[in-house]
Coordinates of C-alpha atoms and ligand atoms in Angstrom, one line a residue:
M24 CA -11.9 61.9 -164.5
S25 CA -13.8 61.7 -161.2
I26 CA -12.9 59.3 -158.4
T27 CA -14.6 55.9 -158.5
S28 CA -12.3 53.9 -156.2
I29 CA -11.2 54.8 -152.7
C30 CA -9.1 52.8 -150.3
C31 CA -8.7 53.8 -146.6
I32 CA -5.8 52.4 -144.5
G33 CA -7.0 52.0 -140.9
A34 CA -10.4 50.7 -139.9
G35 CA -10.6 52.5 -136.6
Y36 CA -12.9 55.0 -135.0
V37 CA -12.2 57.4 -137.8
G38 CA -11.6 55.2 -140.9
G39 CA -14.7 53.0 -140.3
P40 CA -17.4 55.7 -139.8
T41 CA -15.9 58.1 -142.3
M42 CA -15.7 55.6 -145.1
A43 CA -19.1 54.2 -144.3
V44 CA -20.6 57.7 -144.8
I45 CA -18.7 58.3 -148.0
A46 CA -19.9 54.9 -149.4
H47 CA -23.5 55.7 -148.2
K48 CA -23.5 59.1 -149.9
C49 CA -21.5 58.1 -153.0
P50 CA -23.0 54.9 -154.4
H51 CA -20.8 55.4 -157.6
I52 CA -17.6 55.1 -155.6
K53 CA -16.2 51.7 -154.4
V54 CA -14.8 52.2 -150.9
T55 CA -12.5 49.6 -149.4
V56 CA -11.3 49.9 -145.8
V57 CA -8.2 47.9 -144.9
D58 CA -6.4 47.1 -141.7
L59 CA -3.7 44.9 -140.4
N60 CA -5.8 43.9 -137.4
E61 CA -7.6 40.8 -138.6
E62 CA -10.0 40.7 -135.6
R63 CA -11.1 44.2 -136.2
I64 CA -11.8 43.5 -139.9
A65 CA -13.7 40.3 -139.0
R66 CA -15.9 42.4 -136.7
W67 CA -16.6 45.0 -139.4
N68 CA -17.6 42.0 -141.6
D69 CA -19.7 40.3 -138.9
P70 CA -23.0 39.2 -140.4
N71 CA -24.7 40.6 -137.3
V72 CA -24.0 44.3 -137.9
E73 CA -24.5 45.1 -134.2
N74 CA -21.1 43.5 -133.6
I75 CA -19.1 46.0 -135.6
P76 CA -16.1 47.2 -133.5
V77 CA -17.1 50.8 -133.1
Y78 CA -20.2 51.8 -131.3
E79 CA -21.7 55.0 -132.7
P80 CA -25.4 55.8 -132.8
G81 CA -26.7 55.3 -136.3
L82 CA -23.5 53.6 -137.6
S83 CA -24.7 50.0 -137.8
E84 CA -27.6 51.1 -140.0
I85 CA -25.4 52.9 -142.5
V86 CA -22.9 50.0 -142.6
A87 CA -25.7 47.5 -143.1
Q88 CA -27.0 49.5 -146.1
A89 CA -23.6 49.9 -147.9
R90 CA -21.6 46.9 -146.9
G91 CA -21.2 44.4 -149.7
K92 CA -22.5 46.9 -152.3
N93 CA -19.8 49.6 -152.5
L94 CA -18.3 49.3 -149.0
F95 CA -15.8 46.6 -148.2
F96 CA -13.6 45.7 -145.2
S97 CA -10.5 43.7 -145.9
T98 CA -7.0 42.8 -144.7
Q99 CA -5.7 42.7 -148.3
V100 CA -3.9 46.0 -148.0
D101 CA -1.7 45.8 -151.1
E102 CA -4.6 44.9 -153.4
A103 CA -6.8 47.7 -152.2
I104 CA -4.0 50.2 -152.5
D105 CA -3.2 49.4 -156.1
E106 CA -6.9 49.3 -157.1
A107 CA -7.7 52.7 -155.7
Q108 CA -7.3 56.2 -157.3
M109 CA -7.4 57.9 -153.9
I110 CA -5.9 56.5 -150.7
F111 CA -6.9 57.8 -147.2
I112 CA -4.4 57.2 -144.4
S113 CA -6.4 56.9 -141.2
V114 CA -4.0 55.0 -139.0
N115 CA -3.3 55.9 -135.3
T116 CA -0.7 58.6 -134.5
P117 CA -0.2 58.1 -130.7
T118 CA 2.2 60.0 -128.5
K119 CA 5.7 58.6 -128.7
T120 CA 6.6 56.3 -125.8
Y121 CA 10.4 56.1 -126.6
G122 CA 13.3 58.1 -127.8
A123 CA 13.4 61.8 -128.6
G124 CA 10.1 63.6 -127.9
K125 CA 9.0 60.7 -125.7
G126 CA 5.7 61.6 -124.0
M127 CA 5.1 64.5 -126.3
A128 CA 5.7 64.1 -130.0
A129 CA 3.4 62.2 -132.3
D130 CA 4.7 58.7 -133.2
L131 CA 4.6 58.6 -137.0
K132 CA 5.9 55.1 -137.5
Y133 CA 2.5 53.9 -138.7
I134 CA 2.2 56.8 -141.1
E135 CA 5.7 56.1 -142.5
L136 CA 4.9 52.4 -142.9
C137 CA 1.8 53.3 -144.9
A138 CA 3.7 55.7 -147.1
R139 CA 6.4 53.0 -147.8
Q140 CA 3.7 50.4 -148.5
I141 CA 1.8 52.7 -150.9
A142 CA 5.1 53.6 -152.7
R143 CA 6.0 49.9 -153.0
V144 CA 2.7 48.7 -154.3
A145 CA 1.3 51.6 -156.5
T146 CA 1.6 51.0 -160.2
T147 CA -0.7 53.9 -161.2
D148 CA -0.9 57.6 -160.1
K149 CA -2.5 58.1 -156.7
I150 CA -3.9 60.9 -154.6
V151 CA -2.8 60.2 -151.0
V152 CA -5.0 61.9 -148.3
E153 CA -3.9 62.5 -144.8
K154 CA -6.9 61.7 -142.7
S155 CA -5.0 61.0 -139.5
T156 CA -4.1 64.0 -137.3
L157 CA -0.5 64.9 -138.0
P158 CA 2.2 67.4 -137.0
V159 CA 2.4 70.3 -139.4
R160 CA 4.7 69.6 -142.4
T161 CA 4.2 65.8 -142.3
A162 CA 3.0 65.9 -145.9
E163 CA 6.5 66.9 -146.8
A164 CA 7.9 63.7 -145.3
I165 CA 5.2 61.6 -146.9
K166 CA 5.9 63.1 -150.3
N167 CA 9.6 62.5 -149.8
I168 CA 9.1 58.8 -149.1
L169 CA 6.6 58.3 -152.0
D170 CA 8.8 60.1 -154.5
N171 CA 12.0 58.4 -153.5
T172 CA 10.9 54.8 -153.0
G173 CA 8.0 54.6 -155.6
N174 CA 7.7 53.0 -159.0
G175 CA 7.9 56.2 -160.9
V176 CA 4.2 56.9 -160.6
Q177 CA 2.9 60.4 -159.7
F178 CA 1.7 61.1 -156.1
Q179 CA -0.3 64.1 -154.9
I180 CA -0.7 64.6 -151.1
L181 CA -3.7 66.2 -149.6
S182 CA -4.5 67.0 -146.0
N183 CA -8.1 66.3 -145.0
P184 CA -8.3 66.3 -141.2
E185 CA -11.3 64.8 -139.5
F186 CA -13.3 66.8 -137.0
L187 CA -15.9 64.3 -136.0
A188 CA -16.5 63.7 -132.3
E189 CA -17.1 60.2 -131.0
G190 CA -20.6 59.5 -129.9
T191 CA -21.9 61.9 -132.6
A192 CA -19.7 60.6 -135.4
V193 CA -22.5 59.8 -137.9
E194 CA -24.3 63.1 -137.3
D195 CA -21.0 65.0 -137.6
L196 CA -20.1 63.2 -140.8
L197 CA -23.5 63.7 -142.4
A198 CA -23.7 67.4 -141.6
P199 CA -20.1 68.7 -140.8
D200 CA -19.6 72.3 -139.8
R201 CA -16.9 72.3 -142.5
V202 CA -14.7 70.0 -144.5
L203 CA -11.1 71.1 -144.7
I204 CA -8.9 70.2 -147.7
G205 CA -5.3 71.3 -147.9
G206 CA -3.2 70.7 -151.0
G207 CA -0.3 71.8 -153.2
T208 CA -0.6 75.3 -154.7
D209 CA 0.6 74.2 -158.2
E210 CA -1.8 73.0 -160.9
A211 CA -1.5 69.3 -160.1
G212 CA -2.2 70.1 -156.4
Q213 CA -5.3 72.1 -157.3
I214 CA -6.6 69.3 -159.6
A215 CA -6.2 66.8 -156.7
I216 CA -8.0 69.2 -154.3
K217 CA -10.9 69.5 -156.9
K218 CA -11.2 65.7 -157.0
L219 CA -11.6 65.4 -153.3
V220 CA -14.0 68.4 -153.2
E221 CA -16.1 66.5 -155.7
V222 CA -16.4 63.5 -153.4
Y223 CA -17.7 65.6 -150.5
A224 CA -19.9 67.8 -152.7
N225 CA -22.2 64.7 -153.0
W226 CA -23.6 65.8 -149.7
V227 CA -21.8 68.8 -148.2
P228 CA -22.8 72.3 -149.4
S229 CA -19.9 73.9 -151.3
H230 CA -19.6 76.9 -149.1
Q231 CA -18.7 74.5 -146.2
I232 CA -15.9 72.9 -148.1
L233 CA -12.8 74.9 -147.3
T234 CA -9.6 74.6 -149.3
T235 CA -6.2 75.8 -148.0
N236 CA -2.5 75.1 -148.4
L237 CA -1.2 71.9 -146.9
W238 CA 0.4 73.5 -143.8
S239 CA -2.6 75.5 -142.8
S240 CA -4.8 72.4 -143.0
E241 CA -2.4 70.3 -140.9
L242 CA -2.0 73.0 -138.3
S243 CA -5.8 73.8 -138.2
K244 CA -6.6 70.3 -136.9
L245 CA -4.2 70.6 -134.0
T246 CA -5.4 74.1 -133.3
A247 CA -9.1 73.2 -133.3
N248 CA -8.5 70.4 -130.7
A249 CA -6.3 72.7 -128.6
F250 CA -9.0 75.4 -128.6
L251 CA -11.8 72.9 -127.7
A252 CA -9.7 71.3 -124.9
Q253 CA -8.8 74.8 -123.6
R254 CA -12.5 75.6 -123.1
V255 CA -12.9 72.5 -121.0
S256 CA -9.8 73.3 -118.9
S257 CA -10.9 76.9 -118.6
I258 CA -14.4 76.0 -117.2
N259 CA -12.8 73.3 -115.0
A260 CA -10.4 75.8 -113.5
I261 CA -13.4 78.0 -112.7
S262 CA -15.2 75.0 -111.2
E263 CA -12.6 74.8 -108.5
L264 CA -13.0 78.4 -107.7
C265 CA -16.8 78.0 -107.6
E266 CA -16.4 75.3 -104.9
K267 CA -14.5 77.7 -102.7
T268 CA -16.7 80.7 -103.2
G269 CA -20.3 79.5 -103.3
A270 CA -20.7 80.3 -107.0
N271 CA -22.2 77.5 -109.2
V272 CA -20.3 76.6 -112.3
N273 CA -23.4 75.6 -114.2
E274 CA -24.8 79.1 -113.6
V275 CA -21.5 80.7 -114.5
A276 CA -21.3 78.7 -117.7
K277 CA -24.8 79.7 -118.7
A278 CA -24.1 83.3 -118.0
I279 CA -20.9 83.5 -120.0
G280 CA -22.2 81.2 -122.8
M281 CA -25.0 83.6 -123.6
D282 CA -22.5 86.1 -124.7
S283 CA -22.5 85.3 -128.5
R284 CA -18.8 85.9 -128.7
I285 CA -18.2 83.1 -126.2
G286 CA -21.0 80.7 -127.1
P287 CA -22.7 78.0 -125.1
K288 CA -20.9 74.9 -126.3
F289 CA -18.0 73.1 -124.6
L290 CA -18.5 74.7 -121.3
K291 CA -19.5 71.7 -119.3
A292 CA -17.4 71.3 -116.2
S293 CA -16.4 67.7 -115.7
V294 CA -14.0 65.3 -114.0
G295 CA -11.6 66.2 -116.9
F296 CA -11.5 65.6 -120.6
G297 CA -10.5 62.2 -122.0
G298 CA -10.4 60.6 -125.4
S299 CA -7.6 59.6 -127.7
C300 CA -6.9 63.0 -129.2
F301 CA -7.1 66.1 -127.0
Q302 CA -4.1 65.3 -124.8
K303 CA -2.0 63.8 -127.6
D304 CA -2.7 66.6 -130.0
I305 CA -1.9 69.3 -127.5
L306 CA 1.3 67.6 -126.4
N307 CA 2.2 67.4 -130.1
L308 CA 1.5 71.1 -130.5
V309 CA 3.6 71.8 -127.4
Y310 CA 6.4 69.7 -128.9
I311 CA 6.3 71.5 -132.2
A312 CA 6.4 74.9 -130.5
K313 CA 9.4 73.8 -128.4
S314 CA 11.2 72.5 -131.4
F315 CA 10.9 75.9 -133.0
G316 CA 12.2 77.5 -129.8
L317 CA 8.8 79.0 -128.9
Q318 CA 8.9 78.3 -125.1
E319 CA 6.1 80.7 -124.2
V320 CA 3.8 79.2 -126.8
A321 CA 4.6 75.7 -125.6
D322 CA 4.0 76.7 -121.9
Y323 CA 0.7 78.4 -122.7
W324 CA -0.8 75.2 -124.3
E325 CA 0.8 72.8 -121.9
Q326 CA -1.2 74.4 -119.1
V327 CA -4.4 73.0 -120.6
I328 CA -3.1 69.5 -119.9
I329 CA -1.7 70.4 -116.4
M330 CA -5.2 71.8 -115.5
N331 CA -6.8 68.6 -116.8
D332 CA -4.6 66.3 -114.8
H333 CA -5.3 68.4 -111.7
Q334 CA -9.0 68.1 -112.3
K335 CA -8.9 64.3 -112.5
N336 CA -6.6 64.1 -109.5
R337 CA -8.7 66.5 -107.3
F338 CA -11.9 64.5 -108.0
A339 CA -10.2 61.4 -106.5
R340 CA -8.8 63.4 -103.6
K341 CA -12.2 64.8 -102.9
I342 CA -13.7 61.3 -102.6
V343 CA -11.0 60.2 -100.2
S344 CA -11.2 63.3 -98.0
T345 CA -15.1 63.2 -97.9
L346 CA -15.0 59.5 -96.9
Y347 CA -13.3 60.5 -93.7
N348 CA -9.8 60.4 -95.2
T349 CA -9.8 56.7 -95.9
V350 CA -11.3 54.5 -98.7
S351 CA -9.2 51.5 -97.7
G352 CA -11.4 48.4 -98.2
K353 CA -14.5 50.5 -99.1
K354 CA -16.6 49.7 -102.1
I355 CA -16.8 52.6 -104.5
T356 CA -19.0 52.2 -107.5
F357 CA -18.2 53.9 -110.8
L358 CA -21.1 54.6 -113.1
G359 CA -19.4 54.9 -116.5
W360 CA -15.9 54.1 -117.8
A361 CA -16.0 55.4 -121.4
F362 CA -14.5 58.9 -121.9
K363 CA -17.9 60.3 -122.9
K364 CA -21.4 59.0 -123.5
D365 CA -22.5 57.1 -126.6
T366 CA -19.1 55.5 -127.3
N367 CA -17.4 52.3 -126.3
D368 CA -14.0 54.1 -126.5
T369 CA -12.1 54.4 -123.2
R370 CA -8.8 55.8 -124.4
E371 CA -7.5 58.4 -121.9
S372 CA -10.8 58.3 -120.0
A373 CA -10.7 60.2 -116.7
A374 CA -12.2 57.1 -115.1
I375 CA -8.9 55.2 -115.6
Y376 CA -6.9 57.8 -113.7
V377 CA -9.5 58.3 -110.9
A378 CA -9.6 54.6 -110.4
D379 CA -5.9 54.3 -110.3
D380 CA -5.7 57.0 -107.6
L381 CA -8.4 55.3 -105.5
L382 CA -6.7 51.9 -106.0
N383 CA -3.6 53.4 -104.5
E384 CA -5.7 54.2 -101.5
Q385 CA -6.8 50.5 -101.4
A386 CA -10.4 51.1 -102.4
Q387 CA -12.5 48.3 -103.9
I388 CA -14.0 49.5 -107.1
A389 CA -17.1 48.2 -108.9
V390 CA -17.8 49.5 -112.4
Y391 CA -20.9 49.6 -114.6
D392 CA -20.7 50.9 -118.1
P393 CA -23.4 50.1 -120.7
K394 CA -20.8 49.7 -123.5
V395 CA -17.5 48.8 -122.0
S396 CA -16.3 45.2 -121.3
A397 CA -14.6 43.9 -118.2
R398 CA -11.6 43.0 -120.4
Q399 CA -11.2 46.6 -121.6
I400 CA -11.4 48.0 -118.0
Q401 CA -8.6 45.6 -116.9
S402 CA -6.5 46.3 -119.9
D403 CA -6.8 50.1 -119.4
L404 CA -5.6 49.8 -115.8
N405 CA -2.9 47.3 -116.6
Y406 CA -1.6 49.6 -119.3
L407 CA -0.6 52.2 -116.6
E408 CA 1.6 49.6 -114.9
T409 CA 1.0 51.1 -111.5
R410 CA 0.5 47.6 -109.9
L411 CA 0.5 43.9 -111.0
P412 CA -2.4 42.8 -113.2
E413 CA -3.4 40.3 -110.5
E414 CA -3.7 43.2 -108.0
N415 CA -5.9 45.2 -110.4
D416 CA -8.0 42.0 -111.0
K417 CA -8.6 41.7 -107.2
A418 CA -9.4 45.3 -106.6
I419 CA -11.8 46.1 -109.4
E420 CA -14.9 44.2 -110.6
S421 CA -17.1 44.9 -113.6
C422 CA -20.8 44.4 -113.3
N423 CA -23.6 43.9 -115.9
D424 CA -26.3 45.4 -113.7
P425 CA -26.1 48.9 -112.3
Y426 CA -28.2 48.1 -109.2
E427 CA -25.9 45.1 -108.4
A428 CA -22.9 47.4 -108.9
C429 CA -24.2 49.9 -106.4
K430 CA -25.3 47.4 -103.7
N431 CA -23.5 47.8 -100.4
A432 CA -21.3 50.7 -101.8
H433 CA -20.0 53.4 -99.6
A434 CA -20.0 55.9 -102.5
I435 CA -21.0 56.2 -106.2
A436 CA -18.9 58.2 -108.6
I437 CA -20.4 59.2 -111.9
L438 CA -17.6 59.3 -114.5
T439 CA -19.5 59.3 -117.8
E440 CA -22.7 61.2 -118.7
W441 CA -24.7 58.2 -120.0
D442 CA -28.4 59.3 -120.3
E443 CA -29.6 56.0 -118.7
F444 CA -28.1 57.0 -115.4
K445 CA -30.6 59.8 -115.1
S446 CA -33.6 57.4 -115.3
Y447 CA -32.4 54.9 -112.6
D448 CA -34.6 54.3 -109.5
W449 CA -32.3 56.3 -107.2
Q450 CA -34.4 55.5 -104.1
R451 CA -33.8 51.8 -104.7
I452 CA -30.1 52.4 -105.1
Y453 CA -30.0 54.5 -101.9
D454 CA -31.8 51.8 -100.0
A455 CA -29.2 49.2 -100.9
M456 CA -26.2 51.3 -100.1
L457 CA -24.2 51.7 -96.9
K458 CA -25.0 54.9 -95.0
P459 CA -24.1 57.7 -95.2
A460 CA -24.6 57.2 -99.0
F461 CA -22.3 59.4 -101.0
V462 CA -22.6 60.4 -104.6
F463 CA -19.8 62.2 -106.5
D464 CA -21.2 63.4 -109.7
G465 CA -18.2 64.1 -112.0
R466 CA -20.6 65.1 -114.8
N467 CA -23.2 67.2 -113.0
L468 CA -25.7 64.8 -114.5
L469 CA -28.2 64.3 -111.8
D470 CA -30.6 66.6 -110.1
A471 CA -28.8 67.7 -106.9
D472 CA -32.0 68.7 -105.0
K473 CA -33.7 65.4 -105.8
M474 CA -30.7 63.4 -104.8
K475 CA -30.4 65.3 -101.5
E476 CA -34.1 64.8 -100.9
I477 CA -33.7 61.0 -101.1
G478 CA -30.9 61.3 -98.5
F479 CA -27.7 61.1 -100.5
L480 CA -24.8 63.2 -99.5
Y481 CA -24.4 64.5 -103.1
Q482 CA -21.5 66.5 -104.5
G483 CA -21.3 67.7 -108.1
I484 CA -18.4 69.6 -109.8
G485 CA -18.1 73.3 -109.2
S486 CA -20.8 73.9 -106.6
Ligands
NAD501 P1 -7.7 53.7 -134.2 O1 -6.6 53.2 -133.4 O2 -9.1 53.4 -133.8 O3 -7.5 53.1 -135.7 C1 -6.4 53.1 -136.4 C2 -6.3 51.7 -137.1 O4 -5.2 51.8 -138.0 C3 -6.1 50.5 -136.2 O5 -7.1 49.6 -136.4 C4 -4.7 49.9 -136.7 O6 -4.7 48.5 -136.7 C5 -4.7 50.4 -138.1 N1 -3.3 50.5 -138.7 C6 -2.2 51.0 -138.1 N2 -1.1 50.9 -139.0 C7 -1.6 50.3 -140.1 C8 -1.0 49.9 -141.3 N3 0.3 50.1 -141.6 N4 -1.8 49.2 -142.2 C9 -3.1 49.0 -142.0 N5 -3.7 49.3 -140.8 C10 -3.0 50.0 -139.9 O7 -7.5 55.3 -134.4 P2 -8.6 56.4 -134.7 O8 -9.2 56.8 -133.4 O9 -9.4 56.0 -135.8 O10 -7.6 57.6 -135.1 C11 -7.0 57.6 -136.4 C12 -6.4 59.0 -136.6 O11 -7.5 59.9 -136.7 C13 -5.5 59.5 -135.5 O12 -4.5 60.3 -136.1 C14 -6.4 60.4 -134.7 O13 -5.7 61.5 -134.1 C15 -7.3 61.0 -135.8 N6 -8.7 61.4 -135.3 C16 -9.3 60.7 -134.4 C17 -10.6 61.0 -134.1 C18 -11.4 60.3 -133.1 O14 -12.5 60.7 -132.6 N7 -11.0 59.1 -132.7 C19 -11.2 62.2 -134.6 C20 -10.5 62.9 -135.6 C21 -9.2 62.5 -135.9
UGA502 C1 -12.7 65.8 -130.1 C2 -13.2 66.9 -130.9 O1 -14.5 67.4 -130.4 C3 -13.4 66.5 -132.4 O2 -13.8 67.7 -133.1 C4 -12.1 66.0 -132.9 O3 -12.3 65.5 -134.3 C5 -11.7 64.8 -132.1 O4 -11.6 65.3 -130.7 C6 -10.4 64.2 -132.4 O5 -9.6 64.8 -133.1 O6 -10.2 63.1 -132.0 P1 -13.9 63.6 -129.0 O7 -12.6 63.5 -128.3 O8 -14.3 62.4 -129.7 O9 -13.8 64.8 -130.1 O10 -15.1 64.1 -128.0 P2 -15.4 65.5 -127.4 O11 -16.9 65.7 -127.5 O12 -14.6 66.6 -127.9 O13 -15.1 65.3 -125.9 C7 -13.7 65.2 -125.4 C8 -13.7 65.1 -123.9 O14 -14.0 66.4 -123.4 C9 -14.7 64.1 -123.3 O15 -14.1 63.5 -122.2 C10 -15.8 65.0 -122.9 O16 -16.5 64.4 -121.8 C11 -15.0 66.2 -122.4 N1 -15.9 67.5 -122.4 C12 -16.3 68.0 -123.6 C13 -16.1 68.1 -121.2 O17 -15.7 67.7 -120.1 N2 -16.9 69.3 -121.2 C14 -17.4 69.8 -122.4 O18 -18.0 70.8 -122.3 C15 -17.1 69.1 -123.6

C-alpha cells in the first residue's frame, strides 16, 4: 500500500519548505506539518502568504497552491501523528549548551521528545523518518524508545537527511542532486525504504535516489556539511595569504576551480561561513570522533571551525586597524545581517560576531538588511550575553533605508551578498559619508575598481 498520509513534526526552515514541495508534487498525499510553536504555525496559515515565517524565493507560491488542499499546518501534534502512515521528524538539533558534550555534541532532547510522543500516540504501524541532522547511530536510540514505550504497534526507522541550502531551498528540493534514504537491511526495512522511494519518485529520477544502510545515511549528512565547510575554510585560509603576497583570491579560486577534480563551487572567500548547521554539524562530528578516541580525526575537522572563527575575527580587526586603530564613537554601517543572501535566517551569521567585536571597541553600528527585522538583530546580539541588552540597544540601530543607514558613516562593511547592494547609487552613498570613506567588502561583491574611482578606500577579502 502506498503512502497517502504524511505528518512532519517541526515547521521550520526544513520542515516547512520540504513538506510544501512534497505536497505540491504529490497531490494524492495529505501532508500535515505540526509544531509546538503557535506563532510559527499561525504565520504558516496567514491568509497573506507573503507572511509565512520562512523567506525563500518561490516558496510562497508553492505554499499558496497546496495549502488547504493537501498541505496543512497545525499545532494538533497528537492527531496528526496518529493519522499519518509516515512521520518525518524535522525538529531542531542544536549544539548542547549544558552537561557532558557542552558546546560540541548535538542536543537530542527534542528528538527524544518526538520519539516518546509518537510512541505514546500511535495506534497503527508507522514509518518514522529522521529528517533532522543527527549523530550517527541515533536511529538505534529512537527505535529503542519507540519499541519500549509504544502501544505494541510496529515502527520502522528511516534516515532521510536533507541537503537543501537556504536561499535556494525550493530549487534544491525540486531538483536535488540526490535523495538519500537509509533503512534497515531486513525485509521490513527494505519495504519501508521502498515506500519513501515511491514518494520521491513522483518527481526525482530514480538514479538520483540513493539507498543505504541507516548508519551510512546518518554519517553522510554530517560528512557532506563538513566537506562543504572545509572548502570555505580552505579558501578563506588562502585569502589571508593572498593579502600578504599580492595574489588575488578570486583569481586563485578561478584557477583552481577550473581543475575538474576540484570544481568551481564553494570557493568564494568571505567574512566566514554562518548558518545554523555547518558549525554545529562539524562540532558534532568532532565530538563523535573524540568519543571513539579518534583524536587526530577530531583535531583535523575542528580546524575548519578554528579557521572560520579566525576569519570573522580578523575582518573586525582589519576594520579597527584601518580606521586608525580606533572605532570608538564612529558610525560603521553593516549592509546585510543574514548569514547569506535570499534568506531571513541569521543563525550563526558572521555579522553577529563582527558586530560584537566592534561593539567591544565602542563602535556605533547601523544595520540595513532587506529581510531581517530590528528585533532579530537585537535578539542575536543579546543571545551572546557579551553586554547588557540596554547597551546593545544603544550601540546598534536598524534602518529601513540603505542610504539613510550609510549617511554620515565612517565605514561600510558588507556582510551579506544581497544582489541589491550591487545596484545602489554608490556615488550618492559616498557623497553622504564622512571622509575618508571606507568600504570593507566581506563578500567581494562590489567592483573594486569602480569603488576606488568614486573615491572609496575599498578593501575586499583576499586581495
Ligand atoms: P528550525 O529551528 O527552523 O525548526 C525546528 C522546529 O521544530 C521549530 O519550529 C520548533 O518549534 C519545532 N519543534 C521542536 N521540538 C518540537 C516538538 N517536540 N514538537 C513539535 N515541534 C517541535 O530548524 P531547521 O532549520 O528547520 O532544522 C531542523 C533540522 O534540519 C536540524 O536538525 C538541522 O540540522 C537540519 N537541517 C537544516 C537545514 C537548514 O538549511 N536549515 C538543512 C538541512 C538539514
Ligand atoms: C548548508 C549546505 O550547503 C546544505 O547542503 C545543507 O543541507 C545545509 O547546510 C544544512 O545542513 O543546514 P546553508 O547553510 O543553508 O546550507 O547555506 P550554504 O550555501 O551552504 O552557505 C553556508 C555559509 O557558507 C554561508 O554563510 C555562506 O555565505 C558561506 N559560503 C558558502 C561562503 O562563504 N563561501 C562559499 O563559497 C559558499
